[in-house]
Amino acid sequence: MLSCFRANIRLKCKGPHYLTNRTTLHHSRNVSCSSALAYPTNHLAINMSKDSEPIEVGEEHINLQPGHAVISTFDLFSIGVGPSSSHTVGPMRAGKIFIADLQELGLLGKVKTIKIVLYGSLAATGTHHTPQAILLGLEGSDPETIDTGTIPSRYEAIVTNKVLHLGGKHRITYDMDRDMLWRWDQVLKTHPNGMRFSCFNEEGDLLATNEYFSVGGGFVVNDKTKVDENLFYKGVDKSAVHGARLHQTHSLSESLPEGALSNKDNEEAYQDPGHPPYPFESGDSLLALTKKHNLTIAQIVHDNERYFGLTDADINDRIMRIWGVMDDCIRTGVTTAEKTLPGRLNLRRRAPMLYRRLMRGFYPGISSSNLPMIGAGADSLPVGAIEEPESTDSPSSTSHSTKDNVSERKVSKRSPWVVGSFDHAVLPMPPRRTMIPAVDFLSCYAIAVNEVNAGGGRIVTSPTNGAAGVIPAVLKYIVEFVSDDPEKSVTTFLLTAAAVGMLFKRGSTISAAEGGCQAEVGVACSMASAGFAACMGASPETVLQAAEIGIEHNLGLTCDPIDGLVQVPCIERNSLGAVKAVTAAQLSMASHGVYRVTLDEAIEAMRLTAADMSVKYKETSLSGLATTVKIPLTVPAC
């Protein structure tokens, strides 16, 4: 097993060197100073294999690599920073991994310059977030712990001062205009989200180079090892990890092997202490496991987590931490004092206004110390209410009197009450703001999360950042309006949703650069549908049918963000995804036994759709809304 992690690295003075348990760094002593000065070009890494050469976007023979299976819930749900898991979290992790490899090889102190080439979708979406993420990753920052408020100022300092501190300590000169190249019209064969890092010494000789691919959900892989680098990033010893968690098991260009795991396979896996007790490759095999062992889907996933070295307490703590970040994200989104989102669109934040409207008539000053992170009780905030954090930027909950609230409503802007003619056979209807409160809460929660994400805030990839609002919104609704045991509901929901996410990651993709928005909001909708049905006590068969309905009606959904920003149509689309998730779950529970399409068939349909979809609709902003919506050359606040 260890051999799959090894890579030959030719050091200049010491002969062959082997790096284990991480990635492949290519070392070269044949690049002259003049060649280095001419870099970056598309043929920098002379000793790279032919498979690594870039190809033109749109070529029919693009050989996309597999969709990288994951077994652990905590590989699928990870804490990061907005606005994109593929374009922010993944690149930041790649930068940190590259620096860690240089340190391990003793090369970091010799680095004089670093060159970065971005390919395909990473280059096509422009300078909005990927450059910041890579440079801060090279400085040693990671998405889970970085102070999100310092990202803009740190990036500005790097660009202005032309100084980069590798690993936070080794100072080099870095010129953005010279040292970062954008190959938006080319992709590397492994994945559309490719990046190449190369470093040079003072003489201009190439010290080391490597390629990384951000494959969705914050996962980073290296072309040579085909290993999810999240494992290294999280401090996991890859040599001791189950193979299904490491290796890429499926490709968009190839269908899944027919047949699920046999009963014999499951029995052998159960007896092997080095493997999870309940491995599954498809929805059918997962359903068979639940029937054979009389377990729910959440219980199957929970027991698998134990075989990754986690105790029941560890699993519970990690799940609650994930939910805590999700809940904090909603709270931040509805209480922020910021008016607009960053970027040329000058998009106004809506979550605070939507939430204030929903809370009219409630008493915001009532709070409880019980369940501060999980939900509201009878003596706490009103159902659906969120206690504002103590902040000088946010108004105190006690600062508004009833008179102030009434006054505010009187002066608030409204549409005309009547539009139309009373001298008509069909009389006009006066507009109403709220029709279905459940839908309003779901929409508000989802928009809150995605506005925090768009602003570069703390986020949970679920399964990606661009679709990060769907799952928290549906789960928040369950906790506040449905559940009698919030902690149990959180656990059941996230473990069930994770199982569905694993099936998509193995059988298709969770990367918009491979499959468009069906791979992000579509998958998130499917996961949330399953989680909602599970929390309502649905059978495993009904849970998987809810997941199928959730994805079936998102097939073909394109990813065409305006100006490359994760704002339009992304934020509203998460709102609709949350509503569709609940609708799908309710439909599955109301029509048991009348299904025609299975989840596995829907996942395969999504894979085929993704493979056939034009690259223009895969996170490249080359068509669709990205081209029909015109952005003014001058925008207020720019």
GROMACS .gro file of C-alpha atoms in nm, residues 162-553:
model
  392
  162LYS     CA    1   0.544   4.215  -0.329
  163VAL     CA    2   0.654   4.005  -0.033
  164LEU     CA    3   0.543   3.650   0.054
  165HIS     CA    4   0.635   3.467   0.376
  166LEU     CA    5   0.647   3.098   0.288
  167GLY     CA    6   0.527   2.888   0.578
  168GLY     CA    7   0.496   3.211   0.773
  169LYS     CA    8   0.873   3.251   0.809
  170HIS     CA    9   1.074   3.234   0.481
  171ARG     CA   10   1.053   3.571   0.307
  172ILE     CA   11   1.065   3.588  -0.073
  173THR     CA   12   0.977   3.842  -0.340
  174TYR     CA   13   0.645   3.774  -0.510
  175ASP     CA   14   0.506   3.978  -0.799
  176MET     CA   15   0.146   3.889  -0.888
  177ASP     CA   16   0.176   4.019  -1.243
  178ARG     CA   17   0.490   3.818  -1.307
  179ASP     CA   18   0.452   3.508  -1.091
  180MET     CA   19   0.090   3.402  -1.148
  181LEU     CA   20  -0.037   3.295  -1.489
  182TRP     CA   21  -0.397   3.232  -1.597
  183ARG     CA   22  -0.460   2.951  -1.849
  184TRP     CA   23  -0.838   2.978  -1.859
  185ASP     CA   24  -0.851   2.822  -2.207
  186GLN     CA   25  -0.655   2.512  -2.105
  187VAL     CA   26  -0.712   2.231  -1.856
  188LEU     CA   27  -0.493   1.956  -1.720
  189LYS     CA   28  -0.632   1.613  -1.796
  190THR     CA   29  -0.696   1.506  -1.438
  191HIS     CA   30  -0.956   1.773  -1.354
  192PRO     CA   31  -1.069   2.116  -1.478
  193ASN     CA   32  -0.961   2.280  -1.150
  194GLY     CA   33  -0.587   2.238  -1.191
  195MET     CA   34  -0.297   2.438  -1.050
  196ARG     CA   35   0.079   2.401  -1.083
  197PHE     CA   36   0.326   2.530  -0.827
  198SER     CA   37   0.698   2.555  -0.904
  199CYS     CA   38   0.978   2.705  -0.699
  200PHE     CA   39   1.324   2.824  -0.804
  201ASN     CA   40   1.649   2.895  -0.625
  202GLU     CA   41   1.859   3.211  -0.645
  203GLU     CA   42   2.031   3.091  -0.964
  204GLY     CA   43   1.696   3.042  -1.135
  205ASP     CA   44   1.710   2.662  -1.126
  206LEU     CA   45   1.388   2.470  -1.070
  207LEU     CA   46   1.390   2.318  -0.722
  208ALA     CA   47   1.053   2.144  -0.718
  209THR     CA   48   0.718   2.143  -0.893
  210ASN     CA   49   0.384   1.981  -0.832
  211GLU     CA   50   0.030   1.983  -0.962
  212TYR     CA   51  -0.283   1.981  -0.749
  213PHE     CA   52  -0.648   1.951  -0.839
  214SER     CA   53  -0.935   2.099  -0.641
  215VAL     CA   54  -1.201   1.837  -0.708
  216GLY     CA   55  -1.493   1.986  -0.515
  217GLY     CA   56  -1.596   2.014  -0.153
  218GLY     CA   57  -1.252   2.139  -0.053
  219PHE     CA   58  -1.087   1.810  -0.152
  220VAL     CA   59  -0.743   1.835  -0.310
  221VAL     CA   60  -0.577   1.552  -0.498
  222ASN     CA   61  -0.237   1.503  -0.653
  223ASP     CA   62  -0.220   1.353  -0.999
  224LYS     CA   63   0.050   1.101  -0.913
  225THR     CA   64  -0.095   0.959  -0.594
  226LYS     CA   65  -0.470   0.990  -0.670
  227VAL     CA   66  -0.513   1.052  -0.300
  228ASP     CA   67  -0.744   1.296  -0.127
  229GLU     CA   68  -0.498   1.534   0.032
  230ASN     CA   69  -0.757   1.628   0.293
  231LEU     CA   70  -0.621   1.331   0.484
  232PHE     CA   71  -0.276   1.485   0.512
  233TYR     CA   72  -0.428   1.823   0.582
  234LYS     CA   73  -0.620   1.676   0.876
  235GLY     CA   74  -0.313   1.497   1.012
  236VAL     CA   75  -0.429   1.149   0.915
  237ASP     CA   76  -0.169   0.879   0.845
  238LYS     CA   77  -0.269   0.771   0.497
  239SER     CA   78  -0.089   0.438   0.527
  240ALA     CA   79  -0.332   0.338   0.803
  241VAL     CA   80  -0.649   0.454   0.630
  242HIS     CA   81  -0.900   0.232   0.453
  243GLY     CA   82  -0.842   0.230   0.078
  244ALA     CA   83  -1.195   0.344  -0.003
  245ARG     CA   84  -1.118   0.665   0.178
  246LEU     CA   85  -0.799   0.719  -0.020
  247HIS     CA   86  -0.833   0.621  -0.381
  248GLN     CA   87  -1.036   0.754  -0.663
  249THR     CA   88  -1.294   0.492  -0.752
  250HIS     CA   89  -1.499   0.638  -1.033
  251SER     CA   90  -1.473   0.851  -1.344
  252LEU     CA   91  -1.729   1.065  -1.522
  253SER     CA   92  -1.623   0.894  -1.841
  254GLU     CA   93  -1.688   0.543  -1.707
  255SER     CA   94  -1.998   0.388  -1.557
  256LEU     CA   95  -1.991   0.223  -1.217
  257PRO     CA   96  -1.923  -0.151  -1.199
  258GLU     CA   97  -2.245  -0.347  -1.207
  259GLY     CA   98  -2.366  -0.506  -0.885
  260ALA     CA   99  -2.330  -0.404  -0.526
  261LEU     CA  100  -2.111  -0.557  -0.261
  262SER     CA  101  -2.209  -0.916  -0.199
  263ASN     CA  102  -2.309  -1.046   0.142
  264LYS     CA  103  -1.979  -1.231   0.154
  265ASP     CA  104  -1.790  -0.907   0.090
  266ASN     CA  105  -1.975  -0.738   0.375
  267GLU     CA  106  -1.911  -1.027   0.611
  268GLU     CA  107  -1.540  -1.024   0.532
  269ALA     CA  108  -1.524  -0.648   0.579
  270TYR     CA  109  -1.703  -0.677   0.910
  271GLN     CA  110  -1.449  -0.933   1.033
  272ASP     CA  111  -1.152  -0.726   0.917
  273PRO     CA  112  -1.058  -0.474   1.189
  274GLY     CA  113  -0.883  -0.259   0.927
  275HIS     CA  114  -1.202  -0.194   0.732
  276PRO     CA  115  -1.530  -0.027   0.820
  277PRO     CA  116  -1.794  -0.283   0.915
  278TYR     CA  117  -2.052  -0.167   0.662
  279PRO     CA  118  -1.890  -0.065   0.330
  280PHE     CA  119  -2.135   0.036   0.058
  281GLU     CA  120  -2.085   0.131  -0.303
  282SER     CA  121  -2.437   0.221  -0.411
  283GLY     CA  122  -2.779   0.306  -0.282
  284ASP     CA  123  -2.889  -0.053  -0.334
  285SER     CA  124  -2.600  -0.192  -0.130
  286LEU     CA  125  -2.663   0.064   0.144
  287LEU     CA  126  -3.030  -0.032   0.157
  288ALA     CA  127  -2.936  -0.401   0.172
  289LEU     CA  128  -2.711  -0.332   0.471
  290THR     CA  129  -2.989  -0.155   0.659
  291LYS     CA  130  -3.222  -0.450   0.605
  292LYS     CA  131  -2.968  -0.718   0.687
  293HIS     CA  132  -2.844  -0.560   1.009
  294ASN     CA  133  -3.168  -0.383   1.109
  295LEU     CA  134  -2.994  -0.044   1.122
  296THR     CA  135  -3.085   0.300   0.998
  297ILE     CA  136  -2.866   0.476   0.744
  298ALA     CA  137  -2.740   0.709   1.017
  299GLN     CA  138  -2.647   0.408   1.233
  300ILE     CA  139  -2.458   0.250   0.942
  301VAL     CA  140  -2.250   0.565   0.893
  302HIS     CA  141  -2.198   0.610   1.268
  303ASP     CA  142  -2.059   0.258   1.309
  304ASN     CA  143  -1.828   0.310   1.012
  305GLU     CA  144  -1.686   0.619   1.182
  306ARG     CA  145  -1.577   0.406   1.478
  307TYR     CA  146  -1.344   0.217   1.248
  308PHE     CA  147  -1.165   0.538   1.163
  309GLY     CA  148  -1.041   0.554   1.521
  310LEU     CA  149  -1.321   0.764   1.667
  311THR     CA  150  -1.512   0.693   1.986
  312ASP     CA  151  -1.883   0.760   2.019
  313ALA     CA  152  -1.795   1.075   2.213
  314ASP     CA  153  -1.555   1.185   1.938
  315ILE     CA  154  -1.820   1.136   1.672
  316ASN     CA  155  -2.079   1.328   1.870
  317ASP     CA  156  -1.837   1.613   1.945
  318ARG     CA  157  -1.737   1.649   1.581
  319ILE     CA  158  -2.096   1.642   1.461
  320MET     CA  159  -2.194   1.907   1.714
  321ARG     CA  160  -1.896   2.120   1.613
  322ILE     CA  161  -2.003   2.103   1.249
  323TRP     CA  162  -2.357   2.199   1.342
  324GLY     CA  163  -2.228   2.474   1.570
  325VAL     CA  164  -2.044   2.638   1.280
  326MET     CA  165  -2.351   2.602   1.058
  327ASP     CA  166  -2.574   2.758   1.322
  328ASP     CA  167  -2.326   3.039   1.389
  329CYS     CA  168  -2.316   3.105   1.016
  330ILE     CA  169  -2.693   3.151   1.004
  331ARG     CA  170  -2.679   3.379   1.308
  332THR     CA  171  -2.404   3.588   1.153
  333GLY     CA  172  -2.594   3.615   0.827
  334VAL     CA  173  -2.916   3.744   0.982
  335THR     CA  174  -2.754   3.983   1.232
  336THR     CA  175  -2.476   4.139   1.026
  337ALA     CA  176  -2.465   4.516   0.995
  338GLU     CA  177  -2.296   4.501   0.653
  339LYS     CA  178  -2.522   4.620   0.374
  340THR     CA  179  -2.362   4.484   0.057
  341LEU     CA  180  -2.152   4.191  -0.056
  342PRO     CA  181  -1.801   4.237  -0.197
  343GLY     CA  182  -1.754   4.257  -0.571
  344ARG     CA  183  -1.862   4.460  -0.872
  345LEU     CA  184  -2.224   4.348  -0.850
  346ASN     CA  185  -2.270   4.558  -0.537
  347LEU     CA  186  -2.531   4.304  -0.430
  348ARG     CA  187  -2.737   4.401  -0.129
  349ARG     CA  188  -2.761   4.154   0.161
  350ARG     CA  189  -3.116   4.035   0.220
  351ALA     CA  190  -3.098   3.792   0.513
  352PRO     CA  191  -3.113   4.057   0.792
  353MET     CA  192  -3.418   4.220   0.637
  354LEU     CA  193  -3.591   3.886   0.576
  355TYR     CA  194  -3.524   3.776   0.932
  356ARG     CA  195  -3.647   4.100   1.089
  357ARG     CA  196  -3.968   4.067   0.892
  358LEU     CA  197  -4.018   3.709   1.013
  359MET     CA  198  -3.958   3.812   1.374
  360ARG     CA  199  -4.219   4.089   1.383
  361GLY     CA  200  -4.458   4.028   1.669
  362PHE     CA  201  -4.211   3.819   1.871
  363TYR     CA  202  -4.021   3.926   2.183
  364PRO     CA  203  -3.649   3.927   2.091
  365GLY     CA  204  -3.524   3.987   2.447
  366ILE     CA  205  -3.627   3.645   2.581
  367SER     CA  206  -3.344   3.391   2.591
  368SER     CA  207  -3.237   3.073   2.765
  369SER     CA  208  -2.911   2.913   2.866
  370ASN     CA  209  -3.045   2.571   2.769
  371LEU     CA  210  -2.932   2.425   2.438
  372PRO     CA  211  -2.740   2.739   2.337
  373MET     CA  212  -2.613   2.575   2.020
  374ILE     CA  213  -2.878   2.324   1.927
  375GLY     CA  214  -3.216   2.490   1.936
  376ALA     CA  215  -3.495   2.663   2.115
  377GLY     CA  216  -3.707   2.530   2.398
  378ALA     CA  217  -4.037   2.638   2.542
  379ASP     CA  218  -3.874   2.897   2.767
  380SER     CA  219  -3.619   3.028   2.518
  381LEU     CA  220  -3.645   3.240   2.207
  382PRO     CA  221  -3.963   3.221   2.003
  383VAL     CA  222  -3.969   2.938   1.752
  384GLY     CA  223  -3.733   3.018   1.467
  385ALA     CA  224  -3.580   3.315   1.648
  386ILE     CA  225  -3.205   3.367   1.670
  387GLU     CA  226  -3.045   3.552   1.957
  388GLU     CA  227  -2.816   3.824   1.824
  389PRO     CA  228  -2.452   3.799   1.935
  390GLU     CA  229  -2.316   4.066   2.162
  391SER     CA  230  -2.147   4.310   1.932
  392THR     CA  231  -2.097   4.680   1.905
  393ASP     CA  232  -2.176   4.649   1.537
  394SER     CA  233  -2.516   4.494   1.596
  395PRO     CA  234  -2.800   4.670   1.773
  396SER     CA  235  -2.888   4.534   2.114
  397SER     CA  236  -3.203   4.327   2.139
  398THR     CA  237  -3.324   4.563   2.412
  399SER     CA  238  -3.244   4.884   2.226
  400HIS     CA  239  -3.564   4.885   2.021
  401SER     CA  240  -3.885   4.978   2.194
  402THR     CA  241  -4.224   4.875   2.067
  403LYS     CA  242  -4.277   5.232   1.951
  404ASP     CA  243  -3.956   5.223   1.749
  405ASN     CA  244  -4.059   4.900   1.579
  406VAL     CA  245  -4.400   5.037   1.489
  407SER     CA  246  -4.244   5.357   1.362
  408GLU     CA  247  -4.002   5.163   1.148
  409ARG     CA  248  -4.283   4.973   0.982
  410LYS     CA  249  -4.473   5.290   0.902
  411VAL     CA  250  -4.185   5.440   0.710
  412SER     CA  251  -4.070   5.118   0.542
  413LYS     CA  252  -4.099   5.117   0.165
  414ARG     CA  253  -4.378   4.911   0.017
  415SER     CA  254  -4.500   4.833  -0.330
  416PRO     CA  255  -4.831   4.999  -0.425
  417TRP     CA  256  -5.116   4.816  -0.258
  418VAL     CA  257  -5.313   4.799  -0.581
  419VAL     CA  258  -5.178   4.742  -0.930
  420GLY     CA  259  -5.445   4.723  -1.197
  421SER     CA  260  -5.790   4.854  -1.269
  422PHE     CA  261  -6.105   4.813  -1.061
  423ASP     CA  262  -6.306   4.866  -1.380
  424HIS     CA  263  -6.219   4.516  -1.502
  425ALA     CA  264  -6.387   4.179  -1.492
  426VAL     CA  265  -6.088   4.042  -1.297
  427LEU     CA  266  -6.021   4.254  -0.991
  428PRO     CA  267  -5.656   4.307  -0.886
  429MET     CA  268  -5.519   4.139  -0.575
  430PRO     CA  269  -5.332   4.336  -0.308
  431PRO     CA  270  -4.973   4.210  -0.262
  432ARG     CA  271  -4.887   4.005   0.046
  433ARG     CA  272  -4.539   3.957   0.187
  434THR     CA  273  -4.569   3.623   0.370
  435MET     CA  274  -4.771   3.329   0.246
  436ILE     CA  275  -4.604   3.010   0.374
  437PRO     CA  276  -4.394   3.084   0.685
  438ALA     CA  277  -4.202   2.755   0.660
  439VAL     CA  278  -4.080   2.850   0.314
  440ASP     CA  279  -3.984   3.196   0.437
  441PHE     CA  280  -3.775   3.055   0.721
  442LEU     CA  281  -3.602   2.802   0.494
  443SER     CA  282  -3.524   3.075   0.242
  444CYS     CA  283  -3.399   3.316   0.507
  445TYR     CA  284  -3.169   3.059   0.666
  446ALA     CA  285  -3.023   2.949   0.331
  447ILE     CA  286  -2.969   3.304   0.209
  448ALA     CA  287  -2.803   3.395   0.539
  449VAL     CA  288  -2.547   3.116   0.503
  450ASN     CA  289  -2.466   3.193   0.143
  451GLU     CA  290  -2.430   3.564   0.205
  452VAL     CA  291  -2.176   3.484   0.476
  453ASN     CA  292  -2.005   3.254   0.229
  454ALA     CA  293  -2.005   3.517  -0.045
  455GLY     CA  294  -1.843   3.758   0.199
  456GLY     CA  295  -1.559   3.515   0.270
  457GLY     CA  296  -1.682   3.411   0.614
  458ARG     CA  297  -1.651   3.088   0.812
  459ILE     CA  298  -1.848   2.811   0.645
  460VAL     CA  299  -1.901   2.434   0.641
  461THR     CA  300  -1.861   2.264   0.304
  462SER     CA  301  -2.189   2.079   0.275
  463PRO     CA  302  -2.095   1.931   0.038
  464THR     CA  303  -1.946   2.246  -0.120
  465ASN     CA  304  -1.934   2.614  -0.031
  466GLY     CA  305  -2.144   2.722  -0.325
  467ALA     CA  306  -2.421   2.493  -0.197
  468ALA     CA  307  -2.348   2.545   0.172
  469GLY     CA  308  -2.685   2.700   0.254
  470VAL     CA  309  -2.917   2.411   0.171
  471ILE     CA  310  -2.826   2.160   0.444
  472PRO     CA  311  -2.793   2.411   0.732
  473ALA     CA  312  -3.125   2.572   0.637
  474VAL     CA  313  -3.318   2.245   0.636
  475LEU     CA  314  -3.150   2.125   0.954
  476LYS     CA  315  -3.216   2.456   1.130
  477TYR     CA  316  -3.581   2.428   1.035
  478ILE     CA  317  -3.597   2.077   1.183
  479VAL     CA  318  -3.428   2.187   1.504
  480GLU     CA  319  -3.649   2.490   1.555
  481PHE     CA  320  -3.986   2.373   1.424
  482VAL     CA  321  -3.998   1.993   1.417
  483SER     CA  322  -3.766   1.814   1.659
  484ASP     CA  323  -3.840   1.704   2.014
  485ASP     CA  324  -3.474   1.607   2.060
  486PRO     CA  325  -3.254   1.856   1.870
  487GLU     CA  326  -2.921   1.683   1.937
  488LYS     CA  327  -3.055   1.350   1.814
  489SER     CA  328  -3.199   1.518   1.506
  490VAL     CA  329  -2.869   1.690   1.425
  491THR     CA  330  -2.683   1.358   1.445
  492THR     CA  331  -2.940   1.167   1.241
  493PHE     CA  332  -2.963   1.438   0.978
  494LEU     CA  333  -2.591   1.490   0.918
  495LEU     CA  334  -2.498   1.119   0.918
  496THR     CA  335  -2.781   1.037   0.678
  497ALA     CA  336  -2.697   1.329   0.451
  498ALA     CA  337  -2.331   1.224   0.455
  499ALA     CA  338  -2.418   0.875   0.331
  500VAL     CA  339  -2.597   1.023   0.030
  501GLY     CA  340  -2.309   1.262  -0.032
  502MET     CA  341  -2.066   0.970  -0.037
  503LEU     CA  342  -2.273   0.800  -0.306
  504PHE     CA  343  -2.261   1.109  -0.526
  505LYS     CA  344  -1.890   1.159  -0.470
  506ARG     CA  345  -1.820   0.804  -0.576
  507GLY     CA  346  -2.077   0.766  -0.852
  508SER     CA  347  -2.066   1.109  -1.011
  509THR     CA  348  -1.912   1.433  -0.881
  510ILE     CA  349  -1.960   1.716  -0.633
  511SER     CA  350  -1.756   1.958  -0.842
  512ALA     CA  351  -1.927   2.229  -1.045
  513ALA     CA  352  -1.622   2.236  -1.271
  514GLU     CA  353  -1.711   1.879  -1.371
  515GLY     CA  354  -2.088   1.874  -1.349
  516GLY     CA  355  -2.229   2.225  -1.321
  517CYS     CA  356  -2.457   2.330  -1.037
  518GLN     CA  357  -2.637   1.996  -1.036
  519ALA     CA  358  -2.319   1.872  -0.869
  520GLU     CA  359  -2.345   2.134  -0.594
  521VAL     CA  360  -2.695   2.259  -0.516
  522GLY     CA  361  -2.844   1.947  -0.675
  523VAL     CA  362  -2.641   1.714  -0.455
  524ALA     CA  363  -2.699   1.931  -0.147
  525CYS     CA  364  -3.074   1.919  -0.213
  526SER     CA  365  -3.060   1.541  -0.238
  527MET     CA  366  -2.859   1.512   0.084
  528ALA     CA  367  -3.093   1.746   0.272
  529SER     CA  368  -3.399   1.559   0.143
  530ALA     CA  369  -3.262   1.236   0.284
  531GLY     CA  370  -3.173   1.397   0.615
  532PHE     CA  371  -3.517   1.554   0.652
  533ALA     CA  372  -3.694   1.226   0.576
  534ALA     CA  373  -3.473   1.041   0.825
  535CYS     CA  374  -3.556   1.293   1.098
  536MET     CA  375  -3.925   1.241   1.024
  537GLY     CA  376  -3.885   0.869   1.092
  538ALA     CA  377  -3.899   0.751   0.731
  539SER     CA  378  -3.772   0.405   0.639
  540PRO     CA  379  -3.430   0.374   0.469
  541GLU     CA  380  -3.606   0.299   0.141
  542THR     CA  381  -3.811   0.617   0.169
  543VAL     CA  382  -3.504   0.816   0.273
  544LEU     CA  383  -3.319   0.711  -0.041
  545GLN     CA  384  -3.625   0.788  -0.251
  546ALA     CA  385  -3.632   1.137  -0.103
  547ALA     CA  386  -3.269   1.173  -0.208
  548GLU     CA  387  -3.359   1.056  -0.558
  549ILE     CA  388  -3.640   1.309  -0.593
  550GLY     CA  389  -3.405   1.578  -0.466
  551ILE     CA  390  -3.150   1.522  -0.742
  552GLU     CA  391  -3.385   1.417  -1.023
  553HIS     CA  392  -3.534   1.764  -1.050
   0.00000   0.00000   0.00000
